[in-house]
Amino acid sequence: DGVTEQLYGEIKPAVVEANYIINHMHNKND
């Protein structure tokens, strides 16, 4: 499904960035 792939392509970078920030915050708190 092209629409799903397009949506996933837009969402995935945001999810990766959010995970990076969360992990960075956890490391900072340690």
Short mmCIF file of C-alpha atoms in Angstrom, two decimals:
data_model
loop_
_atom_site.label_atom_id
_atom_site.label_comp_id
_atom_site.label_asym_id
_atom_site.label_seq_id
_atom_site.Cartn_x
_atom_site.Cartn_y
_atom_site.Cartn_z
CA ASP A 1 0.00 0.00 0.00
CA GLY A 2 1.64 3.22 -1.18
CA VAL A 3 -0.26 5.40 1.29
CA THR A 4 0.86 3.30 4.27
CA GLU A 5 4.47 3.37 3.08
CA GLN A 6 4.34 7.15 2.66
CA LEU A 7 2.80 7.59 6.11
CA TYR A 8 5.38 5.24 7.66
CA GLY A 9 8.17 7.12 5.90
CA GLU A 10 7.00 10.35 7.51
CA ILE A 11 6.35 8.90 10.98
CA LYS A 12 9.44 6.71 11.35
CA PRO A 13 12.00 9.58 11.49
CA ALA A 14 9.93 11.28 14.20
CA VAL A 15 9.76 8.05 16.21
CA VAL A 16 13.50 7.49 15.84
CA GLU A 17 14.17 11.07 16.93
CA ALA A 18 11.83 10.73 19.93
CA ASN A 19 13.54 7.48 20.98
CA TYR A 20 16.94 9.16 20.66
CA ILE A 21 15.84 12.06 22.86
CA ILE A 22 14.30 9.73 25.46
CA ASN A 23 17.43 7.58 25.59
CA HIS A 24 19.60 10.70 25.82
CA MET A 25 17.53 12.01 28.74
CA HIS A 26 17.78 8.67 30.55
CA ASN A 27 21.56 8.63 30.11
CA LYS A 28 21.79 12.21 31.35
CA ASN A 29 19.84 11.37 34.51
CA ASP A 30 22.07 8.45 35.41
#
